[in-house]
Coordinates of C-alpha atoms in Angstrom, one line a residue:
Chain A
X1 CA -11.0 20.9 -19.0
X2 CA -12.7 17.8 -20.5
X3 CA -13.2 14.6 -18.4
X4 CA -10.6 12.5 -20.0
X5 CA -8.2 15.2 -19.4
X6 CA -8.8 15.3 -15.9
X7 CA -9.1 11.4 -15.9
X8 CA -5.5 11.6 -17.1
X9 CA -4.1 14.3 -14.4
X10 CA -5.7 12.8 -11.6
X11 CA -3.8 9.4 -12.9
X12 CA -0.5 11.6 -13.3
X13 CA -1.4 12.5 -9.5
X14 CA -1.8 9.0 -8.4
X15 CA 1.5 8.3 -9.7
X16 CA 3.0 10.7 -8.0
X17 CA 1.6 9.7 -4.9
X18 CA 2.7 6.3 -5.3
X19 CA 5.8 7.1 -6.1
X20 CA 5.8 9.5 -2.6
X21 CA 4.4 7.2 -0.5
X22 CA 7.1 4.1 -1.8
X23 CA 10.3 6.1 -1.6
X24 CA 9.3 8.0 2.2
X25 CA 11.7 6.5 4.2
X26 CA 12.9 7.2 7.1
X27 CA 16.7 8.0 7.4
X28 CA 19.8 5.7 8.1
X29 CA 20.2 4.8 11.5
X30 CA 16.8 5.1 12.2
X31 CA 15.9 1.2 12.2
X32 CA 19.0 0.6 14.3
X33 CA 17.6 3.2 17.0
X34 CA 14.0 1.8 16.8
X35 CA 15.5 -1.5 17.6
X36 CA 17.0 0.0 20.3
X37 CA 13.6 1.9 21.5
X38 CA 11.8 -1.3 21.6
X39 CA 14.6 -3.6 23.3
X40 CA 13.9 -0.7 26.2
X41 CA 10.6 -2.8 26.8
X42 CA 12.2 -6.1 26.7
X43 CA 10.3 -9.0 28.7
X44 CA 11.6 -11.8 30.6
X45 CA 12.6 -14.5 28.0
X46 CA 15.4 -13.7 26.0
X47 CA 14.1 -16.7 23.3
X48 CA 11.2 -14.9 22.3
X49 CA 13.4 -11.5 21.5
X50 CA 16.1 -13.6 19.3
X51 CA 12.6 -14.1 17.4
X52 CA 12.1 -10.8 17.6
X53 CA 15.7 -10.1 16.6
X54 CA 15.5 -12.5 13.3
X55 CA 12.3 -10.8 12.5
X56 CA 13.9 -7.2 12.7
X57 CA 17.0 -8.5 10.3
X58 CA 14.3 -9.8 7.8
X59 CA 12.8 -5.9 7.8
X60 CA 16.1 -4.9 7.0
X61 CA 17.8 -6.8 4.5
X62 CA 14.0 -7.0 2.5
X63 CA 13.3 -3.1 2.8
X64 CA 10.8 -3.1 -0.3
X65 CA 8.7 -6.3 1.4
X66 CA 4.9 -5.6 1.5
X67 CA 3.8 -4.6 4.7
X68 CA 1.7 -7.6 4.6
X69 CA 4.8 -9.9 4.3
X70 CA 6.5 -7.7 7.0
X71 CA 3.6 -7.8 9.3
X72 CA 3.0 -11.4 8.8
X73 CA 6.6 -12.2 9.8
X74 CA 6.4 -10.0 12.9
X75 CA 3.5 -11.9 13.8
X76 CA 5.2 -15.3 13.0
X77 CA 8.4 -14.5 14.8
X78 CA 6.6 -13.0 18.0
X79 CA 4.4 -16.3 18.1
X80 CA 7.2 -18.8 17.6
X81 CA 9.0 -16.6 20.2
X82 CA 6.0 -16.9 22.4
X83 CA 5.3 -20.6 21.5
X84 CA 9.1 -21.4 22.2
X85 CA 9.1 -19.6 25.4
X86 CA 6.3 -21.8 26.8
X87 CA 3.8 -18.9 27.2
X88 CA 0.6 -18.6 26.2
X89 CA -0.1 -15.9 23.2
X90 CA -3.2 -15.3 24.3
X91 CA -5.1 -17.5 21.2
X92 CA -3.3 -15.7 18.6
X93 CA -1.0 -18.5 17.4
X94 CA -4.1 -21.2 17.1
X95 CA -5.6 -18.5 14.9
X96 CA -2.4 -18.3 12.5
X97 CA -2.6 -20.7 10.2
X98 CA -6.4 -19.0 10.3
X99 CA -4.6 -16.0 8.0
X100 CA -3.6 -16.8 4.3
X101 CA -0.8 -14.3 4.7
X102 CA 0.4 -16.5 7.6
X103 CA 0.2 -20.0 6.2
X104 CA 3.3 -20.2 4.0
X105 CA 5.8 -17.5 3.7
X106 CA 9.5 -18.6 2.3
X107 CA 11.8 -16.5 0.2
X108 CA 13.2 -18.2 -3.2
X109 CA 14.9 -17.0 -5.8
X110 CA 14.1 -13.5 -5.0
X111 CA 10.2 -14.0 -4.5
X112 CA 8.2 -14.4 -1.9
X113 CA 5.4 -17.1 -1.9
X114 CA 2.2 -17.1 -0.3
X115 CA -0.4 -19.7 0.9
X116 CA -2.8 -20.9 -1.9
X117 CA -4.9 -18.1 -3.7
X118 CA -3.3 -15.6 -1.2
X119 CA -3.6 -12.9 -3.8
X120 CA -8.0 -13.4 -3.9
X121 CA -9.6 -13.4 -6.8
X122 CA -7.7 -13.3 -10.1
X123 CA -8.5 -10.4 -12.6
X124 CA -10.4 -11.3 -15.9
X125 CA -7.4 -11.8 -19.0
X126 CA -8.2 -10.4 -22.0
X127 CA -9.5 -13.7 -23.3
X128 CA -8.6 -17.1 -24.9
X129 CA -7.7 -16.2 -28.5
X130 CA -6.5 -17.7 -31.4
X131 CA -3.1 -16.6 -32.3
X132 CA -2.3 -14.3 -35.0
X133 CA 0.2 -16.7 -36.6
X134 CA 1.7 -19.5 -35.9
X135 CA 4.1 -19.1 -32.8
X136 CA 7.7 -18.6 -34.3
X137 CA 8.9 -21.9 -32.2
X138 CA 6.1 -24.1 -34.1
X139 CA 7.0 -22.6 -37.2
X140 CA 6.8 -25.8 -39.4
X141 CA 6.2 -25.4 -42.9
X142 CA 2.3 -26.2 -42.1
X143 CA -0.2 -23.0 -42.8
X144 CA -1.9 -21.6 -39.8
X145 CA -5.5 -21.7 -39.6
X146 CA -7.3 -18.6 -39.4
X147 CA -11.4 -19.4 -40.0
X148 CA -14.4 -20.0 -37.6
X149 CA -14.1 -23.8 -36.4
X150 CA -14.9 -25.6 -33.7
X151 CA -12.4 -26.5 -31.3
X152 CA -12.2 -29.7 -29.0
X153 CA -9.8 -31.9 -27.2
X154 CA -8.5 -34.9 -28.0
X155 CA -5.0 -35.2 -26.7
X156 CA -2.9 -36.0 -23.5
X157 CA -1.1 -33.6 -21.7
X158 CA 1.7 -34.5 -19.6
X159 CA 0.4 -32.8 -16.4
X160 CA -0.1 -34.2 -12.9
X161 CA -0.8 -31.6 -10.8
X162 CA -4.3 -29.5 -10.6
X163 CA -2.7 -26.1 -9.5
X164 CA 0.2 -24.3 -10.5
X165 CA 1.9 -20.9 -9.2
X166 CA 0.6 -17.5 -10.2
X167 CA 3.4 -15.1 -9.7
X168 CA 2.4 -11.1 -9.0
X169 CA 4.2 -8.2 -8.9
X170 CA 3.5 -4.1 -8.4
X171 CA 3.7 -1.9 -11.4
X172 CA 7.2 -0.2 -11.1
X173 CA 7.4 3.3 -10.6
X174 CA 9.6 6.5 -12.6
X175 CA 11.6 5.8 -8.9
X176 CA 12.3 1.7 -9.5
X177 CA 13.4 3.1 -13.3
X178 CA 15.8 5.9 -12.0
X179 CA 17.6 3.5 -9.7
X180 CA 17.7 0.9 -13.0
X181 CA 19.3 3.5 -15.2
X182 CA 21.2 4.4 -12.2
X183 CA 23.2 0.9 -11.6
X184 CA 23.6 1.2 -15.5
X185 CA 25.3 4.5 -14.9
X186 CA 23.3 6.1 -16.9
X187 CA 21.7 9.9 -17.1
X188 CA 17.6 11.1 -17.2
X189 CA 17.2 13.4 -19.8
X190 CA 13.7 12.8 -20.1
X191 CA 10.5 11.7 -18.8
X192 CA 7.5 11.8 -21.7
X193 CA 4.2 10.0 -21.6
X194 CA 4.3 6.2 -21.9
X195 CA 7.5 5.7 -20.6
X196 CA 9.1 5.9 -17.2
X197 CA 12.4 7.4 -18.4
X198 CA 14.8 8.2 -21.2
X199 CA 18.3 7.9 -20.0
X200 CA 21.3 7.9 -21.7
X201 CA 24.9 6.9 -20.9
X202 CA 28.6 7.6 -23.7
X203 CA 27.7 4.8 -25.6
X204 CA 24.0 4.0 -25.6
X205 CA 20.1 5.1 -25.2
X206 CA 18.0 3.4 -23.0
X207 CA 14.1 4.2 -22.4
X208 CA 12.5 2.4 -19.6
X209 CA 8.5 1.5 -19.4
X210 CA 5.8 -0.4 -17.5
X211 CA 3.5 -2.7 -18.4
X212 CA 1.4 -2.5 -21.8
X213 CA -2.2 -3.0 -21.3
X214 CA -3.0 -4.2 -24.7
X215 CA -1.7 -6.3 -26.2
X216 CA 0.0 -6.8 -22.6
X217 CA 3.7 -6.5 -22.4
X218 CA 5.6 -7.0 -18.9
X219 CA 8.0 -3.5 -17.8
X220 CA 10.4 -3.3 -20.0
X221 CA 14.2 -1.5 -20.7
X222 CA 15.4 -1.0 -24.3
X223 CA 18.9 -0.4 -25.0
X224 CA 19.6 1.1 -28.4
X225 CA 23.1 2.3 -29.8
X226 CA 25.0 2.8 -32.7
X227 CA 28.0 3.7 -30.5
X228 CA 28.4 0.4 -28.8
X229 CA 32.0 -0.8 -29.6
X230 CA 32.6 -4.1 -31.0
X231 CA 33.3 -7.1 -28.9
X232 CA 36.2 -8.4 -29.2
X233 CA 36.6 -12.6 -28.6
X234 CA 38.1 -14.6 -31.4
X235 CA 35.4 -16.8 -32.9
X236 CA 32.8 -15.1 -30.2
X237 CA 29.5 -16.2 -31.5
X238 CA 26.2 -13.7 -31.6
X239 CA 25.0 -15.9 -28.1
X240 CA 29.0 -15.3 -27.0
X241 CA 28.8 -11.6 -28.0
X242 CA 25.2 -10.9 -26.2
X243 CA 26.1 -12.8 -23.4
X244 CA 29.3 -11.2 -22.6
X245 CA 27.8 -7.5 -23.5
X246 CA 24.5 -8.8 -20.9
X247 CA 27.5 -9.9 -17.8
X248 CA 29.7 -6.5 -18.7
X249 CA 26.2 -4.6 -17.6
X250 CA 25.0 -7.3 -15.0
X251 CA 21.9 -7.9 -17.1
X252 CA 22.3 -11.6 -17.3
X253 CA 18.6 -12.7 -16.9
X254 CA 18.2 -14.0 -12.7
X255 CA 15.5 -16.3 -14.1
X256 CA 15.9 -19.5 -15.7
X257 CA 16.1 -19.4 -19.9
X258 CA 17.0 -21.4 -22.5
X259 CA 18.6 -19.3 -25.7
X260 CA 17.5 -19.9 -29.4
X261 CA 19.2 -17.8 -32.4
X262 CA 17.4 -16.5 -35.3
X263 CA 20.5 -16.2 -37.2
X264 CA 18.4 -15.9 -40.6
X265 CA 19.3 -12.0 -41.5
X266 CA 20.8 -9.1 -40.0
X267 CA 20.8 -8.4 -37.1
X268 CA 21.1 -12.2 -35.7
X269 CA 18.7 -12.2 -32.6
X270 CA 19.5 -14.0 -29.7
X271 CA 16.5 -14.8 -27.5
X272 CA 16.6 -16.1 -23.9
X273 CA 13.2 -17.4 -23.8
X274 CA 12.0 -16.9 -20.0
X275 CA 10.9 -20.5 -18.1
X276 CA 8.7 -20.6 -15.2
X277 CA 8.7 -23.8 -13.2
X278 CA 6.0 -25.8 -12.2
X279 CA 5.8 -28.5 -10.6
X280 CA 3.8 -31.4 -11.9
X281 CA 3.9 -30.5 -15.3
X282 CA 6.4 -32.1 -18.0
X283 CA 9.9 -31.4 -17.1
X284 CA 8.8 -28.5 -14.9
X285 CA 9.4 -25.9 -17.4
X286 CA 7.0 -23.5 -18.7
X287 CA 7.7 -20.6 -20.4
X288 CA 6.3 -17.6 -20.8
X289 CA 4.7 -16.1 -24.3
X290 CA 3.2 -13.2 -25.9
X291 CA -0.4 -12.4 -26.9
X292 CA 1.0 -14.1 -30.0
X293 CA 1.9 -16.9 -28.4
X294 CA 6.1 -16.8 -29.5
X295 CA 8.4 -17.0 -26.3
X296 CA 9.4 -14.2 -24.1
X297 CA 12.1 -13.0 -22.2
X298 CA 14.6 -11.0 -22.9
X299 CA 15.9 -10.4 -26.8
X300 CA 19.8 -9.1 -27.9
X301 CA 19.8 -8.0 -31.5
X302 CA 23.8 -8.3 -32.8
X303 CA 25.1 -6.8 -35.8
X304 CA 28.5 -6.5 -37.1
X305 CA 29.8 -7.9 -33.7
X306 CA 27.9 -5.0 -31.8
X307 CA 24.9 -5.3 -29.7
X308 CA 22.4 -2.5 -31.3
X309 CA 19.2 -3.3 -29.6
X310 CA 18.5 -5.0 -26.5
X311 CA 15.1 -5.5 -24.9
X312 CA 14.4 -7.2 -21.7
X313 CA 12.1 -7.1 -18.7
X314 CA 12.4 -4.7 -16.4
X315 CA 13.7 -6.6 -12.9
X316 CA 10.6 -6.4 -10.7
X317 CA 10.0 -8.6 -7.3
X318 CA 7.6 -11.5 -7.8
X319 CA 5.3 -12.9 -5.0
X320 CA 4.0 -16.6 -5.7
X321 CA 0.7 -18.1 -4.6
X322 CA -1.0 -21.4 -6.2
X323 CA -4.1 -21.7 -7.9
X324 CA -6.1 -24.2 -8.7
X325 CA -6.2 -24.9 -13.1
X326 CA -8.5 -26.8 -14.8
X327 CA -7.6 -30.0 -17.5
X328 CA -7.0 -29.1 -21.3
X329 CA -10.2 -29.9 -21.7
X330 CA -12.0 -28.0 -19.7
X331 CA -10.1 -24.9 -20.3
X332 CA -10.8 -25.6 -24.7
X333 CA -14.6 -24.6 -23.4
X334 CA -13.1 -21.0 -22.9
X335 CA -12.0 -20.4 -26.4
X336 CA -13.6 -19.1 -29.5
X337 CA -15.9 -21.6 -31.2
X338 CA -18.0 -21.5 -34.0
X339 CA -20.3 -24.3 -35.2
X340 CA -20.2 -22.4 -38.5
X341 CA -16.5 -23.9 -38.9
X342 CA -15.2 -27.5 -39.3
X343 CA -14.5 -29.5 -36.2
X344 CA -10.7 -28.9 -35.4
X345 CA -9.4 -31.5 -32.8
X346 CA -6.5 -30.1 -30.9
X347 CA -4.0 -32.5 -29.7
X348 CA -1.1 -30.4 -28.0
X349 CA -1.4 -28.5 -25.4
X350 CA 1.6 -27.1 -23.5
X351 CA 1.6 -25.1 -20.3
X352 CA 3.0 -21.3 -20.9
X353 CA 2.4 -18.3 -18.8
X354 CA 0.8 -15.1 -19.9
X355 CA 1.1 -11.8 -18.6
X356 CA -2.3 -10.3 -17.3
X357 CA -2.2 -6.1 -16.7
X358 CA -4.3 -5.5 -13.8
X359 CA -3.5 -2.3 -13.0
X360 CA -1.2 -1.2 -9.6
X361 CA -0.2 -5.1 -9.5
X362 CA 0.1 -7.5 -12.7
X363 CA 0.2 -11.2 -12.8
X364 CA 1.8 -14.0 -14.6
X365 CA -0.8 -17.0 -15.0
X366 CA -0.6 -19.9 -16.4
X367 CA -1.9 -20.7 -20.0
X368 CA -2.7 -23.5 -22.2
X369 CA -1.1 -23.5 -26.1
X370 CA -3.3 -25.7 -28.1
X371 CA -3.0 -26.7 -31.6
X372 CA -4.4 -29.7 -34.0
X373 CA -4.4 -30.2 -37.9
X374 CA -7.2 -29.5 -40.1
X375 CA -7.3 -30.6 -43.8
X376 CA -9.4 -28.0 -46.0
X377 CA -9.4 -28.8 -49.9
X378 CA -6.8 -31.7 -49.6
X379 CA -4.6 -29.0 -47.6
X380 CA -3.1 -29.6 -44.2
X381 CA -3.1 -26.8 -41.7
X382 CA -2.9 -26.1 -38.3
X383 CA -4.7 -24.3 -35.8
X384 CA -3.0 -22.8 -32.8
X385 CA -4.9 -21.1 -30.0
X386 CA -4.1 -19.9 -26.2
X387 CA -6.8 -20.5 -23.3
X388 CA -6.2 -19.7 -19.8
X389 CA -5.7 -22.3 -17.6
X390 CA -6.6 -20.7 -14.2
X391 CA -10.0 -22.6 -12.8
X392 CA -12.6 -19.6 -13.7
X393 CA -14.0 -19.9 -10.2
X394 CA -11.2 -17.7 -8.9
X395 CA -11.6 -14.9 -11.4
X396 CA -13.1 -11.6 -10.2
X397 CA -16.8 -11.5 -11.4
Chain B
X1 CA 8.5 -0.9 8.7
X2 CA 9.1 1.9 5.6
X3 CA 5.6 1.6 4.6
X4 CA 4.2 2.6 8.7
X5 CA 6.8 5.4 8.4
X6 CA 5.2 7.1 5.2
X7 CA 2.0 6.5 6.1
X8 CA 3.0 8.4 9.5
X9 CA 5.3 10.8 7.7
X10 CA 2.0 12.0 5.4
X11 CA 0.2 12.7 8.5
X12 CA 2.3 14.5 10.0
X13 CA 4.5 16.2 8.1
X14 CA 7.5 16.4 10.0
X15 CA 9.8 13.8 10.2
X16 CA 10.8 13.4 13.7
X17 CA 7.5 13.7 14.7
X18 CA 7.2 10.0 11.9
X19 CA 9.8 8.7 13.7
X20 CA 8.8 8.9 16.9
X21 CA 5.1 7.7 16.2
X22 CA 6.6 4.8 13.9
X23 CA 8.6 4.2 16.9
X24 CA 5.6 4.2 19.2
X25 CA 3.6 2.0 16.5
X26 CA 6.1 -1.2 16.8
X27 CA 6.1 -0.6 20.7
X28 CA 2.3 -0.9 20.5
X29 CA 1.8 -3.6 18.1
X30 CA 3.9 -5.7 20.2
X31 CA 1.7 -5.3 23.3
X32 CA -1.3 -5.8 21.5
X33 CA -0.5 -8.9 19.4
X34 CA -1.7 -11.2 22.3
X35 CA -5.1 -9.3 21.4
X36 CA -4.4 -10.0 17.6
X37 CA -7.3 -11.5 15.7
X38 CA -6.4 -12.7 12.2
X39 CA -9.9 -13.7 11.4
X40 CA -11.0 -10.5 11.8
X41 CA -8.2 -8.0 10.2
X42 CA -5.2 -9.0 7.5
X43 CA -1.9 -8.2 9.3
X44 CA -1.1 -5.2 7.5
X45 CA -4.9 -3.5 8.3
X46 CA -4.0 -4.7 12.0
X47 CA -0.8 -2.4 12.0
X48 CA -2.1 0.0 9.9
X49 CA -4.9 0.4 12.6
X50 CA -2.2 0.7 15.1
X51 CA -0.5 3.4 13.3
X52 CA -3.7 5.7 12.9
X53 CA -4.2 5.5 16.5
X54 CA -1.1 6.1 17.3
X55 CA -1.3 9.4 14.7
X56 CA -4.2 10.3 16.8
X57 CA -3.0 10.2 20.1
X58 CA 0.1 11.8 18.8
X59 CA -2.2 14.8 17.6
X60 CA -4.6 14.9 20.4
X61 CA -1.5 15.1 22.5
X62 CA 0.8 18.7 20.9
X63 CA -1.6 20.2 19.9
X64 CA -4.1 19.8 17.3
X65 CA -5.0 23.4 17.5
X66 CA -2.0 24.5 16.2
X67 CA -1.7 22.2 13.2
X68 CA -5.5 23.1 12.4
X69 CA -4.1 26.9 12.2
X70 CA -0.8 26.4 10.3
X71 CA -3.3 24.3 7.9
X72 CA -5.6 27.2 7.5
X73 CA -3.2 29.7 7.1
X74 CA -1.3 27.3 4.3
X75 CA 2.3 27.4 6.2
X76 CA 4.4 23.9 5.1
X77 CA 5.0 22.3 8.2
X78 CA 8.8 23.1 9.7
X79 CA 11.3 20.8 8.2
X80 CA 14.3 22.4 9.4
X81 CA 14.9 19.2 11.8
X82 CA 18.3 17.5 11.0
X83 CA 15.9 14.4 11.0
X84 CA 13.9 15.6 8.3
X85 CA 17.4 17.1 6.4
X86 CA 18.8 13.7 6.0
X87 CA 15.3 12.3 4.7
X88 CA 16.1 11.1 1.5
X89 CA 14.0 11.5 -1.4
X90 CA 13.1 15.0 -1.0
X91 CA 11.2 15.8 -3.9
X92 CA 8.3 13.9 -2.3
X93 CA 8.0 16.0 0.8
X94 CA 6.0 18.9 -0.7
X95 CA 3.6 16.7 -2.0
X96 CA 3.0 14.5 1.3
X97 CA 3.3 18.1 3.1
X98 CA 0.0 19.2 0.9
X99 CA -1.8 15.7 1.6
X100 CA -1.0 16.6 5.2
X101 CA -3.0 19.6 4.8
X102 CA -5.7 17.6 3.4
X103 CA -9.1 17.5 6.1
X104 CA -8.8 14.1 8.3
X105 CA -10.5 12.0 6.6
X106 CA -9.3 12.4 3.4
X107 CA -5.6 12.7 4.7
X108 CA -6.3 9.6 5.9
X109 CA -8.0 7.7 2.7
X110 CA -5.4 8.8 0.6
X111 CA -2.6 8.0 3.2
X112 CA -4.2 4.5 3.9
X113 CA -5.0 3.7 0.1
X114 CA -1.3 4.8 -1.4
X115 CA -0.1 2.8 1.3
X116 CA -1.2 0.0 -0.3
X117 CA -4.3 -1.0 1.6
X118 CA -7.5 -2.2 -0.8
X119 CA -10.4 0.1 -0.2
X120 CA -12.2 -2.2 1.9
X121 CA -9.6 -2.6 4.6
X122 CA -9.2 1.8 4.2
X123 CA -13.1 1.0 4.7
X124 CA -13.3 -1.0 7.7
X125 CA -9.9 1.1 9.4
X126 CA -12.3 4.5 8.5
X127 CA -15.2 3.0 10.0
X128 CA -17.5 3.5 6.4
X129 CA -18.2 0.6 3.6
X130 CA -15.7 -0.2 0.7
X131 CA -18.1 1.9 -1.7
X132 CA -17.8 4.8 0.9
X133 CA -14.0 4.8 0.9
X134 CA -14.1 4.7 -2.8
X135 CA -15.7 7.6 -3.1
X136 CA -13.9 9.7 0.0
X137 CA -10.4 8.8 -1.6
X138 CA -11.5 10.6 -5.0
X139 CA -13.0 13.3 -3.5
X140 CA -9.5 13.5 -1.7
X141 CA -7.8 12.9 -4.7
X142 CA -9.4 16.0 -6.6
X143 CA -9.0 18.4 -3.5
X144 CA -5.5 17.4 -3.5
X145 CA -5.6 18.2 -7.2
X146 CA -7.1 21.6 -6.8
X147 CA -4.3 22.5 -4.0
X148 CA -1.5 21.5 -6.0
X149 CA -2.8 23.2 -9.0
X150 CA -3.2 26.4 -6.6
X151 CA 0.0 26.5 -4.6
X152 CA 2.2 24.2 -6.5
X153 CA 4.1 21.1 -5.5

């Protein structure tokens, strides 16, 4: 056997070790009896076991929380309980806000943020880059810039805020696909290499996969059919038809989107572009683009009043922790320069989010999308390139 | 909670035997939190620490002897429990019954790391460096390889 084939098994093994080790669970009832086993030792104050009793809810209605999260809110809930009760926890609780896993720890929208830089060092991304082509929402008429040059800022960015959130989450498994397809209703018939499943259901295909290395792509679903029937709503527009055909499958994005149309051939796609928020920056929107630097999220293709092609992200639980980013400026240092090309001054810079692969967990950072004009033989051009914006200082060496 | 029980479940390969050690676990790691230390340990090391100690008493206790045989002899653990009936997910159980065959140590780095500990807080709970753990959980990795490939999942 050659080493990259048993590279590849032992990966294959790993898998299926993850996969063991996140769906071993104990069976229903069980939690209900534990509670019971441990009320058996219950102390004097009955304060400090309501704490205890809130924190052994949250373990049950959040069964897929990190242990972390779970032990830091059994440690939070037994020292309020303690604090509240008037007895002393022995130093513990002066040592909490000690513990980044302790300092913040508030469910929103589904995700679960942390203290500042709770997740350590952030993984190198691939890079700042120019863009292969002009991003699809810049599209202006203007030809993109493709030569050596040297690249500086010269603009103002409307952001007031020196950090921003970093958003994580754990690579799903073949598991988290089955129970997807599953609330689809629909069937595995097969598992191949690259993907997490093939499914199918009367009236449509759907492969599920996880995240894309290079160029990096976020877990994903496809839905293709020919066999999808026609919507039927008088003067239903291709938004109407893929929002209607997204709610009739409860695949209406749970994150906030704006929706753009490309309505220029056949199939009309209908995007709902994915936004991020962050404080301190513009309006507080930010969304988040592709190693090409176009707008992602999730993308209905509609022909002859029929969804045929749907691909979105793969619903996966984000954790949140801020991290410090640098100015425009500073982060410009990071891309590709050349004093061999003319001096291009970049005056736009808007704050997207990138996806970074990093192996068992993934991140969404934020980004910087530059561009400036150029003028080359009387010509006007533009130049558009994507620089992180995470302070390097916090990047794995 | 989940996470304690597979952890526990891949040590011992039966599940009552899970549940009553993930059971014991929470018991313990309420008595010891006044002893806590946050500076020293993340939370989930701290519980994960409990857990293995826990696994150890609960071995040094029935019977180690018996397991080391039934190990030897390659016999899957008994799973005829109506605990370990209504496990869900049973697919899984063949694979965490031939990682519970696995010797200690490397039961435990490949318990510890697909729990979703980083190698340096499998190092410090194993009493060995980051780099050490590193290299124990492939070595587990492979010999759990070469026993799959030999007797099947």
């Amino acid at each position: 056997m050659s080493e990259q084939d048993e590279d590849l098994e032992l990966q294959a093994l790993q898998r299926e070790l993850d996969d063991a080790f996140a769906t071993t669970r104990p069976r229903r009832g069980y939690e209900d009896e534990l509670w019971l086993t441990i009320q058996q030792q219950r102390p004097v104050t009955n304060r400090l076991w309501g704490s205890l009793a809130a924190f052994w809810q949250s373990v049950r209605q959040a069964p897929a929380m990190p242990a972390a999260a779970v032990a830091a809110v059994l440690v939070v809930a037994i020292g309020v309980g303690l604090f509240a009760s008037g007895l002393h926890p022995g130093g513990g609780a002066s040592h909490m806000s000690g513990s980044p896993a302790l300092s913040e720890d508030t469910s929103r929208n589904g995700t679960t943020q942390f203290g500042p830089n709770s997740f350590g060092q952030l993984p190198q991304p691939g890079g700042a880059k120019s863009v292969s082509g002009p991003p699809p929402q810049a599209v202006s008429g203007t030809p993109e810039y493709y030569g050596p040059a040297q690249l500086v800022w010269s603009g103002s960015a409307d952001i007031s805020t020196n950090s921003a959130p970093v958003f994580r989450y754990q690579e799903p498994t073949s598991v988290q696909a089955d129970q997807f397809a599953g609330s689809l209703g629909a069937r595995l018939v097969d598992r191949q290499a690259g993907n997490l499943g093939y499914y199918s259901t009367p009236t449509y295909t759907l492969a599920v996969r996880g995240t894309v290395q290079a160029p990096p792509a976020n877990p994903a679903y496809f839905i293709a059919s020919v066999s999808i029937p026609p919507v039927n709503a008088a003067g239903a527009s291709a938004q109407d038809i893929a929002t209607i055909f997204l709610a009739e499958h409860n695949l209406l994005p749970q994150w906030k989107y704006t929706v753009s149309v490309d309505a220029s051939g056949d199939p009309v796609r209908v995007h709902f572009d994915r936004i991020f928020t962050v404080p301190g920056y513009g309006n507080g929107d930010s969304y988040l683009v592709d190693a090409s630097g176009a707008r992602s999220g999730l993308e209905v293709d509609i022909s002859g009043r029929r969804p045929v092609l749907v691909i979105g992200p793969l619903p996966v639980t984000l954790d949140t922790a801020y991290y410090r980013i640098v100015s425009p400026a500073n982060a410009v240092q990071a891309a590709p320069s050349s004093p061999s090309g003319p001096t291009i001054r970049l005056t736009q810079a808007e704050l997207v989010y990138v996806l970074v692969p990093a192996g068992d967990h993934s991140f969404y950072e934020p980004a910087y999308l530059m561009s400036g004009t150029l003028d080359i033989g009387g010509t006007q051009m533009v130049k558009h390139v994507l620089v992180p914006a995470i302070d390097p200082s916090q990047r794995a060496k | 909670m989940g996470r304690i029980y597979a952890y526990v479940r891949a040590q011992v390969g039966s599940s009552a035997d899970a549940e009553d050690i993930t059971a014991q676990v929470f018991v313990n790691a309420y008595q010891a939190y006044p002893r806590f230390e946050p500076r020293n340990t993340t939370p989930a090391a701290w519980l994960f620490r409990i857990a293995r100690n826990a696994t150890l008493d609960h071995f040094r206790a029935s019977g180690r002897r018996d397991r080391l045989q039934r190990t030897i002899q390659h016999q899957p653990m008994a799973e005829e429990d109506p605990a370990g009936k209504a496990e869900e997910r049973i697919q899984y159980r063949a694979l965490l019954a031939r990682v519970a065959q696995l010797p200690e140590r490397q039961r435990d780095a490949i318990s510890l790391r697909h729990s979703g500990l980083s190698f340096d807080e499998v190092g410090k709970l194993m009493d060995c460096s980051e780099d050490a753990a590193k290299m124990l959980y492939h070595r587990a990795l492979k010999a759990l390889r070469e026993v799959v490939q030999r007797e099947g999942v």
